[in-house]
Short mmCIF file of C-alpha atoms in Angstrom, two decimals:
data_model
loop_
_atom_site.label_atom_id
_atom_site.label_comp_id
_atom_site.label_asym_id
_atom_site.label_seq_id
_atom_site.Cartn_x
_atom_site.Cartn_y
_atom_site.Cartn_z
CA UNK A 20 16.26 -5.96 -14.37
CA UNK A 21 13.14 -4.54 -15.08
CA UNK A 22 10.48 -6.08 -17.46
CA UNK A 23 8.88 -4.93 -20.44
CA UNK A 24 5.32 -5.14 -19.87
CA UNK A 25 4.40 -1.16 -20.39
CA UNK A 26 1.95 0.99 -20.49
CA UNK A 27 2.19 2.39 -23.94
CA UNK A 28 0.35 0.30 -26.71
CA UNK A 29 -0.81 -2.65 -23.91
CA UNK A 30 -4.44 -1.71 -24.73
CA UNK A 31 -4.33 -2.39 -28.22
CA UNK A 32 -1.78 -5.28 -27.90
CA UNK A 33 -3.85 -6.64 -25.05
CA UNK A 34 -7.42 -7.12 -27.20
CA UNK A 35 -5.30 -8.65 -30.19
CA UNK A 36 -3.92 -11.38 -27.71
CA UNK A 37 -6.97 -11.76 -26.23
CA UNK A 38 -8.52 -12.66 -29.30
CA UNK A 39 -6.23 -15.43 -30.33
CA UNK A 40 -6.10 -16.38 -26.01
CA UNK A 41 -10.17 -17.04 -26.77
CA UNK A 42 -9.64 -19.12 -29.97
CA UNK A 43 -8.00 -21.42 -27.86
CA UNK A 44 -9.99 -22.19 -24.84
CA UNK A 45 -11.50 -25.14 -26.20
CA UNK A 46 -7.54 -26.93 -25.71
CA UNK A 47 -7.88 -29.94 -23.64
CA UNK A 48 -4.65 -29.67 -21.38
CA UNK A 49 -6.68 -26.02 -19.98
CA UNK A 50 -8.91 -28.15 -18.12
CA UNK A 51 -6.75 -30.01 -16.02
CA UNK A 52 -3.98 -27.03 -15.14
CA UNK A 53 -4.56 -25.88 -11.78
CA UNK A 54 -5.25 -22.37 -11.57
CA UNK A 55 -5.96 -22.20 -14.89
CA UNK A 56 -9.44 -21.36 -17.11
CA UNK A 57 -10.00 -19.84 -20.16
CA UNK A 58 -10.85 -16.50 -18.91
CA UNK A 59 -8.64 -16.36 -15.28
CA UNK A 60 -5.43 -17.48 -14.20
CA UNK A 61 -4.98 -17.61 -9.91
CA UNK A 62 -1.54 -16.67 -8.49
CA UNK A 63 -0.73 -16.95 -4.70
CA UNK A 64 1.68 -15.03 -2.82
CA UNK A 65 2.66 -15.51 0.84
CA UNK A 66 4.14 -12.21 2.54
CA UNK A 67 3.95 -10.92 6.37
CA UNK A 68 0.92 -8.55 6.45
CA UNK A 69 1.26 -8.39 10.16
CA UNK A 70 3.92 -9.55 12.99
CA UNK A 71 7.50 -7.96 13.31
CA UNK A 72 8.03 -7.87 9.79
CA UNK A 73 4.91 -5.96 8.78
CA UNK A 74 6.35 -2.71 8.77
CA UNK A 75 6.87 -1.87 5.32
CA UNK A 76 6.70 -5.79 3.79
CA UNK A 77 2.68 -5.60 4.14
CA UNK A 78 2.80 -3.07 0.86
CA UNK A 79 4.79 -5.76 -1.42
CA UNK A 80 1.68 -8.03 -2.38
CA UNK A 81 -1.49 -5.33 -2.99
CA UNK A 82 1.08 -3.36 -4.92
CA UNK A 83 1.48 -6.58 -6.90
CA UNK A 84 -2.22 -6.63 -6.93
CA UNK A 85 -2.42 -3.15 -7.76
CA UNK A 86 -0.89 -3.61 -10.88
CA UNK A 87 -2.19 -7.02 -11.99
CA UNK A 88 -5.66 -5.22 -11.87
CA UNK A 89 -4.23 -2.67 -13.90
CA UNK A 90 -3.12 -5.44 -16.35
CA UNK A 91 -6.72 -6.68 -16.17
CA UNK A 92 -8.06 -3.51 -16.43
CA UNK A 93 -6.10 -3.07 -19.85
CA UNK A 94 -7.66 -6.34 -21.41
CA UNK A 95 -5.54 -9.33 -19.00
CA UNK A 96 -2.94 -11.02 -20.85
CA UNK A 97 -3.84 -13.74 -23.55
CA UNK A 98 -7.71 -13.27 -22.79
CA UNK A 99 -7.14 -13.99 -18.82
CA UNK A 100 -7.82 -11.92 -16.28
CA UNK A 101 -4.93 -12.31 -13.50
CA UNK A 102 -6.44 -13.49 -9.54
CA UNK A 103 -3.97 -12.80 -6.89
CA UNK A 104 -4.60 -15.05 -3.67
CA UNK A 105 -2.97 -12.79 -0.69
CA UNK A 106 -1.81 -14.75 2.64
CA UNK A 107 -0.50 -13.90 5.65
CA UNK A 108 2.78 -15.65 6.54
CA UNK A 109 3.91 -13.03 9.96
CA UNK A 110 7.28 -14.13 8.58
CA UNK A 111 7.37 -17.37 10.17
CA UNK A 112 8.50 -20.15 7.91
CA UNK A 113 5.85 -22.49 9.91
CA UNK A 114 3.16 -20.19 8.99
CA UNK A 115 4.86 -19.68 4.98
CA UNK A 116 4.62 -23.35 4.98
CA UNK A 117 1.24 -23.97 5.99
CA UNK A 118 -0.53 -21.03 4.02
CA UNK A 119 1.74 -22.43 0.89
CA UNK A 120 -0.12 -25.54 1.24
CA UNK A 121 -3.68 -23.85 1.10
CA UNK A 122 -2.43 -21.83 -1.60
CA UNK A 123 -1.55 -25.14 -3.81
CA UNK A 124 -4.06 -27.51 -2.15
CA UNK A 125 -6.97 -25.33 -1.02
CA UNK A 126 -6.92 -22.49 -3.61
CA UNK A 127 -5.70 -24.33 -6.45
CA UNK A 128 -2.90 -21.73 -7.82
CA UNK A 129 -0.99 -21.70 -10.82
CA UNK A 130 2.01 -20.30 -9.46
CA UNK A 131 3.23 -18.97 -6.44
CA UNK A 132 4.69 -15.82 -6.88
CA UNK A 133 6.81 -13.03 -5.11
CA UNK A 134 7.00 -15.21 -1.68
CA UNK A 135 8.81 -13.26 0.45
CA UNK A 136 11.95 -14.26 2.95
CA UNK A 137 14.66 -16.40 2.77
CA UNK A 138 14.05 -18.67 5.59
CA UNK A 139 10.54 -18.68 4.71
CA UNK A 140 11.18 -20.09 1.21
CA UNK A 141 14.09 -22.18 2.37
CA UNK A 142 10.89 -23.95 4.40
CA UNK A 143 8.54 -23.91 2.13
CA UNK A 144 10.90 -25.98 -0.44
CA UNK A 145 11.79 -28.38 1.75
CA UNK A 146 8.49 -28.97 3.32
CA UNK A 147 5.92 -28.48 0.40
CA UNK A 148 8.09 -29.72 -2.14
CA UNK A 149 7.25 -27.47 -5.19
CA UNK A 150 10.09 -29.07 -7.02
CA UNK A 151 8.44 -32.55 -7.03
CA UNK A 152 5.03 -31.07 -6.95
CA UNK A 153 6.13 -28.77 -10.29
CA UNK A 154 4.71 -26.31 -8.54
CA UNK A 155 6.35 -22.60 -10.15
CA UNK A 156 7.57 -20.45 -7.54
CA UNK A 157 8.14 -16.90 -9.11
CA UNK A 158 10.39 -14.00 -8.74
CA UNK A 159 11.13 -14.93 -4.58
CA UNK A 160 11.38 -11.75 -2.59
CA UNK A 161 15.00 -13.06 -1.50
CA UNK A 162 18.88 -12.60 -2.67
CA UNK A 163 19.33 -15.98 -1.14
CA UNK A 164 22.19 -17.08 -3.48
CA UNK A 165 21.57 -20.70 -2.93
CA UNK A 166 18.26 -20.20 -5.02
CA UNK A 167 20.57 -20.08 -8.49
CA UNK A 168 20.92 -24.21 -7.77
CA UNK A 169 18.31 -25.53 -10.27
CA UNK A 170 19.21 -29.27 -8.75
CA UNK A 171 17.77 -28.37 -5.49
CA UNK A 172 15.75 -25.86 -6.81
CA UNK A 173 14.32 -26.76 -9.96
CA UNK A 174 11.06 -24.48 -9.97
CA UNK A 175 12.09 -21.33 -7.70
CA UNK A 176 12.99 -18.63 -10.11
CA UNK A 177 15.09 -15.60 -8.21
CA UNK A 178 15.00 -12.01 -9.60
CA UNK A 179 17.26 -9.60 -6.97
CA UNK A 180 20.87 -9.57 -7.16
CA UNK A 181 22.10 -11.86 -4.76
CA UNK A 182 23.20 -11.03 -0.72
CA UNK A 183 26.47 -12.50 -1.68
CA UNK A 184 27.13 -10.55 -4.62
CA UNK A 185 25.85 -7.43 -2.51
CA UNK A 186 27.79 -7.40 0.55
CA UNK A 187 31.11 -8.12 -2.05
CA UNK A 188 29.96 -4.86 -3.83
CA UNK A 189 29.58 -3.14 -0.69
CA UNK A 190 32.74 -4.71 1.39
CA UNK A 191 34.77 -3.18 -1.91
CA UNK A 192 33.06 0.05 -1.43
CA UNK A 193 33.25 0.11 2.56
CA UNK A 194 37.11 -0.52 1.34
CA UNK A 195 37.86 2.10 -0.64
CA UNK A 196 35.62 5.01 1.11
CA UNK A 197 36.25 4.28 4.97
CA UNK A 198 39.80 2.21 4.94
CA UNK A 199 40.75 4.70 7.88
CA UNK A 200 37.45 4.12 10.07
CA UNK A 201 36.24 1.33 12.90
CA UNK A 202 33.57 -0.49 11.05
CA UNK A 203 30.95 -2.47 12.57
CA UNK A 204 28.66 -5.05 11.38
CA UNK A 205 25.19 -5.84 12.62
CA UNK A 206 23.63 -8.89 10.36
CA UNK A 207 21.01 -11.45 11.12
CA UNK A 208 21.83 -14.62 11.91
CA UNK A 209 20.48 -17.04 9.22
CA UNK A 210 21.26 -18.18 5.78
CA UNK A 211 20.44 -14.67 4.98
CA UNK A 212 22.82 -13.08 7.30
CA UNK A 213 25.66 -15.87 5.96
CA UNK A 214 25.09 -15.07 2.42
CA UNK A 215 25.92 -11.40 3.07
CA UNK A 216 29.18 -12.95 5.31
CA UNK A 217 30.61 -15.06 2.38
CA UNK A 218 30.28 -11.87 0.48
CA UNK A 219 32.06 -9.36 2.69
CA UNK A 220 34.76 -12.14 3.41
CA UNK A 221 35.10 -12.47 -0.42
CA UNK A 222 35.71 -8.67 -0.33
CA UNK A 223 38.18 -8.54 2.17
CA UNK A 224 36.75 -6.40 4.01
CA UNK A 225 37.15 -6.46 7.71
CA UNK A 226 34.96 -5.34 10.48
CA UNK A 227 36.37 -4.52 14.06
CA UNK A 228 32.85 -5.63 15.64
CA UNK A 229 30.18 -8.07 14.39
CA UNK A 230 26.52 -8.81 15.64
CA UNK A 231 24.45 -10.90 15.02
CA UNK A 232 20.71 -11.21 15.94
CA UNK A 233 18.13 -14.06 15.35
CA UNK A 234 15.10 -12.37 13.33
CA UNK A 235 12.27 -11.72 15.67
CA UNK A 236 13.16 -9.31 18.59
CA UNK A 237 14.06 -6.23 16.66
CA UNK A 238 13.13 -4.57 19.62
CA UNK A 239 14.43 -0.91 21.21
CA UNK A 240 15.51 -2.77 24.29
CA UNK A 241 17.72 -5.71 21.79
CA UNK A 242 18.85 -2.52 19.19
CA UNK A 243 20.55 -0.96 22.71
CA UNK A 244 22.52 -3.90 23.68
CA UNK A 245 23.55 -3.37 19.87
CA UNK A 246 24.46 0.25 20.60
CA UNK A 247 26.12 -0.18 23.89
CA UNK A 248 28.33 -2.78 22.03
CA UNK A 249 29.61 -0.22 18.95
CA UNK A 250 29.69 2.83 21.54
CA UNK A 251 31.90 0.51 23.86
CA UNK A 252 34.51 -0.49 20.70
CA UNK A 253 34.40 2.98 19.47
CA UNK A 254 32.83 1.72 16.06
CA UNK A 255 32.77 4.68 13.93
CA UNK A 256 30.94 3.56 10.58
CA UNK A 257 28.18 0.58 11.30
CA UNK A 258 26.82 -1.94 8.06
CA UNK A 259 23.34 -2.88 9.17
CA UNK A 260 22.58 -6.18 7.18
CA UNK A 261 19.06 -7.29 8.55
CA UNK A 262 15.28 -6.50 7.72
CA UNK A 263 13.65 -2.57 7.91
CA UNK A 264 12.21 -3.27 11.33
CA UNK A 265 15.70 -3.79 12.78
CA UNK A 266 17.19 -0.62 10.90
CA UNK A 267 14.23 1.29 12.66
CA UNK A 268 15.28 -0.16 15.95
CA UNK A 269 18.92 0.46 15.79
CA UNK A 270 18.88 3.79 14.13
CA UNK A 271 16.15 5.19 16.69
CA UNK A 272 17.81 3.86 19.98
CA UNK A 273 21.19 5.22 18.59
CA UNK A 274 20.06 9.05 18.04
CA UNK A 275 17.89 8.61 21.96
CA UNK A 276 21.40 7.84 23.03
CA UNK A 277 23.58 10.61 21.17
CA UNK A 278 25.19 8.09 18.94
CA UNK A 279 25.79 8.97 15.64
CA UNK A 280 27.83 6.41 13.27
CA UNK A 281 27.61 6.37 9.20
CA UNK A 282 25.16 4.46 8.62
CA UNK A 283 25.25 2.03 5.69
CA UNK A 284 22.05 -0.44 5.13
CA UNK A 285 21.77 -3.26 2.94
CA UNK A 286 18.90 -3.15 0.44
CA UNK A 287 16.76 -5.51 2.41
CA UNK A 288 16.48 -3.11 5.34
CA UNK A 289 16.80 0.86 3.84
CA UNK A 290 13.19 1.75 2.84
CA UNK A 291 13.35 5.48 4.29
CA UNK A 292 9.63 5.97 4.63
CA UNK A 293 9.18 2.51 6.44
CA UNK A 294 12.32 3.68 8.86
CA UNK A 295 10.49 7.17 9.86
CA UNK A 296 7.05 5.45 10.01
CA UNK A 297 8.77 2.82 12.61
CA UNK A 298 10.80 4.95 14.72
CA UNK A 299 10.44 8.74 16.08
CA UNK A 300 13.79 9.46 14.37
CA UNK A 301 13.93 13.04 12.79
CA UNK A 302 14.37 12.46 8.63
CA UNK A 303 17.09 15.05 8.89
CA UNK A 304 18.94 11.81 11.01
CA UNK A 305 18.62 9.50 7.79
CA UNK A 306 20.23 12.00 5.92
CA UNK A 307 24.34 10.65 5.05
CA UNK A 308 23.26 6.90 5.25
CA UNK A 309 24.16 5.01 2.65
CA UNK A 310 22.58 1.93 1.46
CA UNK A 311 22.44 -0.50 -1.53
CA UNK A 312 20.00 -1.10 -4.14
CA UNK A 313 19.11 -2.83 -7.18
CA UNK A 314 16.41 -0.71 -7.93
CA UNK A 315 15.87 2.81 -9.44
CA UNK A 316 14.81 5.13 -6.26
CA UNK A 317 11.37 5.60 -5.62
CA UNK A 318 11.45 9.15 -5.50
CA UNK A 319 13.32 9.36 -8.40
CA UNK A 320 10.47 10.57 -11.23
CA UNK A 321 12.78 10.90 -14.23
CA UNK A 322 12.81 7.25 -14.46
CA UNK A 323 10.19 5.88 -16.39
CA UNK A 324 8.92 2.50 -14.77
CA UNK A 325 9.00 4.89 -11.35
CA UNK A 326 6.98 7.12 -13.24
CA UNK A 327 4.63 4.47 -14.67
CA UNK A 328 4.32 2.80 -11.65
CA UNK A 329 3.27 6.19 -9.45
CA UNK A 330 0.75 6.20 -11.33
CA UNK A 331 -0.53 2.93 -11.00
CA UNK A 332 -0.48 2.99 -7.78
CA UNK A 333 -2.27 6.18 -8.17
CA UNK A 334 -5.11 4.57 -9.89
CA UNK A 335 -5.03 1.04 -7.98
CA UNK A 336 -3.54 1.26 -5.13
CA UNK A 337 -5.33 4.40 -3.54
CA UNK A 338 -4.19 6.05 -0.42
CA UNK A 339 -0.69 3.63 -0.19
CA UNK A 340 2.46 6.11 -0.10
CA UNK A 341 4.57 5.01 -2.74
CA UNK A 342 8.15 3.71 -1.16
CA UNK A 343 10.98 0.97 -2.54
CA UNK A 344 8.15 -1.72 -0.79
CA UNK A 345 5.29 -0.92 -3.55
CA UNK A 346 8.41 -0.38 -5.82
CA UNK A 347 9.51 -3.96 -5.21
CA UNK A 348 6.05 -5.36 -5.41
CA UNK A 349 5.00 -3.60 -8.58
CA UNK A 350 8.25 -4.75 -10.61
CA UNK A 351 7.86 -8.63 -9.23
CA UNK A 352 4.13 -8.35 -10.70
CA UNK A 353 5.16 -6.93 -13.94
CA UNK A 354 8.03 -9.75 -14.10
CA UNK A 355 5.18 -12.56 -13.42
CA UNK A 356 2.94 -10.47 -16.44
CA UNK A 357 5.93 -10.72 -18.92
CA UNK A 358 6.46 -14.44 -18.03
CA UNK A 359 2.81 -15.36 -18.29
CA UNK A 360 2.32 -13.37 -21.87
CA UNK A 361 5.95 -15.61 -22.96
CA UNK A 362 4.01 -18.39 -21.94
CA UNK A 363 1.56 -17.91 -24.66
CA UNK A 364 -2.04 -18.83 -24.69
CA UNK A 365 -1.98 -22.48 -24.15
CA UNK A 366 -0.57 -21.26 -20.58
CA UNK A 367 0.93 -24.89 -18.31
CA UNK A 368 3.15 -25.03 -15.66
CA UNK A 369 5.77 -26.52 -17.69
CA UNK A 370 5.48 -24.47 -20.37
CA UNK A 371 5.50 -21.09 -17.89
CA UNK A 372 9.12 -22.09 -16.62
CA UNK A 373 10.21 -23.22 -20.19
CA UNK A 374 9.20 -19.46 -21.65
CA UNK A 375 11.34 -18.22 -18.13
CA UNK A 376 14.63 -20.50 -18.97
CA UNK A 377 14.19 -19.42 -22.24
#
C-alpha cells in the first residue's frame, strides 16, 4: 500500500540519479512537457483548506509538501527538484473545477496529484477533461470505486481501497460482532455515500434506520435531527459513513443529549484528533468506537513509515500535530515520488502513467 521511497540510502541514491537526470537535460521532448524543466517538475493539488470540510482535510496537501521538500532536500529525484502548487477547492466541485483549470492552464502542471473528494473529482473529469487533455491525475484522495474504469477514466490513478469494498468488509464485521443489536446508518448522500450502499447491500447486512445527508450542513442543529431519529427507533449501534466534520457533529450533539450508541466510522470520517479539535466531546467519549482503515495508525510508532514520517513532519512540517490527515498526505506524496523516479529521467506525461500501469 505503501511506497518505497525511504529514508535510508536516498541521499546517496539521490546524487547518483541526479547525475545521469543532468546528462539528459539537453532532450528535446523536456522543452515542450508542461510542468517540466531540467531542474523542477510542478505538481498541483486541489484540497479544501477552508469551508465545512477544512477541519482536518486542510493538513493533507502541506504534509504532501512537507515531504516533497524533504525529497528535495535529499537531492530531488532524477536531478529535479519537486514544486507543489496548493489550491483551495472549500470542497465544492465548482470551485475543484475552476482551480483545476488554473492549475493546468494558468500554472502549467505536470500532474495533478492527491485531489481530494469524490464529487469533486467526479467534476473535475467531466468538466476539465484530463482524459482528453492527458492530463495525469494522481493518487485521488477518494475510494470512489468507479475510478478503477480506465474507459472513462483513462488518466485518474486511485490508491485507497475502495468505499465499496469497505462498507462489504465492515457490513461482514457489523454481522458477525453485533447480529443481536439495532443498527443504524448515517451516510452521505452522493456517489460516495452509494458506493458504501452497494457495499453493505453486498454484505448483507441490514440496518433498522438509514440517513442520509447532502454534504454541506454538518451542522449541531442537522447532527440532532440525526439523533432524535436513532433515539426515537431505539438504534443501539450507529455506522457513520460521511466526512470528519459530520462525525464531529453527530458524536458531540449525541453525548449533549445523553446518547450513547457504538460508534463505528468509516475511514473517511474517524481522524480522532480532528473529532476532539471539532467538537467539545471528552476523548474518554471516543474511546469503544470503532472505525476502518487502510492505513497503519498514526500513533502507532513501531511502524516504520509512521516513524519515518513523524519525523518528517518534524523537520518540514513544524508545529502541525501529526494525525491519519498528515498520514494520508505524506503517503500520497511518497506514492507520486516513487512514480516520478519509475518514470525515469526523460520524465512525459505518457511515460509517467506508462511507469504507473507498469
Amino acid at each position: 500500500m505503501i511506497g518505497s521511497f525511504r529514508k535510508k540510502g536516498l541521499a546517496a541514491a539521490s546524487a547518483v540519479i541526479a547525475v545521469a537526470g543532468l546528462a539528459l537535460t539537453s532532450v528535446p521532448a523536456q522543452a515542450s512537457e508542461p510542468g517540466v524543466t531540467a531542474n523542477s517538475v510542478k505538481l498541483g493539488i486541489t484540497v479544501p483548506m477552508t469551508g465545512i470540510a477544512a477541519p482536518g482535510y486542510s493538513k493533507v496537501a502541506p504534509a504532501a509538501k512537507a515531504y516533497f521538500d524533504y525529497v528535495n532536500a535529499n537531492g530531488g529525484i532524477n536531478g529535479r527538484k519537486i514544486q507543489l502548487v496548493i489550491e483551495d477547492d472549500r470542497y465544492l466541485p465548482q470551485e475543484a473545477v475552476i482551480k483545476t483549470n488554473k492549475l493546468i492552464l494558468r500554472d502549467k502542471v505536470f500532474a495533478i496529484v492527491g485531489a481530494l473528494g469524490t464529487a469533486n473529482n467526479l467534476a473535475i473529469n467531466s468538466r476539465v477533461r484530463l482524459g482528453a487533455r492527458g492530463v495525469p491525475s494522481l493518487f485521488v484522495n477518494t475510494g470512489f470505486s468507479g475510478f478503477a474504469d480506465k474507459n472513462k477514466y483513462p488518466t485518474i490513478f486511485p490508491l485507497f481501497s475502495s468505499y465499496a469494498m469497505e462498507a462489504k468488509i465492515m457490513g461482514n464485521y457489523i454481522k458477525e460482532n453485533f447480529k443481536d443489536k439495532k443498527i443504524g446508518l448515517i451516510v452521505q448522500n452522493d456517489d460516495f455515500g452509494v458506493d458504501a450502499l452497494r457495499g453493505f447491500a453486498a454484505s448483507g447486512v441490514k440496518f433498522a434506520e438509514t440517513i442520509t445527508y447532502v454534504s454541506g450542513p454538518q451542522s449541531p442543529a442537522t447532527a440532532l435531527t440525526w439523533v432524535q431519529k436513532l433515539v426515537a427507533a431505539k438504534i443501539e449501534v450507529v455506522y457513520l459513513f460521511g466526512v470528519t466534520t459530520a462525525t464531529a457533529a453527530a458524536v458531540g450533539v449525541a453525548a449533549q443529549a445523553g446518547y450513547k450508541p457504538q460508534w463505528i466510522f468509516g475511514s473517511v470520517g474517524a481522524d480522532a484528533t480532528t473529532i476532539q479539535t471539532a467538537t467539545t466531546v471528552p476523548v474518554a467519549l471516543l474511546n469503544g468506537a470503532i472505525s476502518a482503515s487502510f492505513m497503519p495508525d498514526a500513533a502507532d510508532t513501531t511502524d516504520e513509515y509512521v516513524k519515518f514520517f513523524r519525523e518528517v513532519n518534524t523537520q518540514y512540517n513544524k508545529g502541525v500535530t501529526f494525525d491519519n490527515n498528515v498520514l494520508a498526505g505524506m503517503n500520497g506524496a511518497m506514492m507520486v515520488a516513487n512514480a516520478i523516479k519509475a518514470a525515469g529521467p526523460n520524465l512525459t506525461r505518457k511515460g509517467l502513467m506508462d511507469a504507473i500501469e507498469s
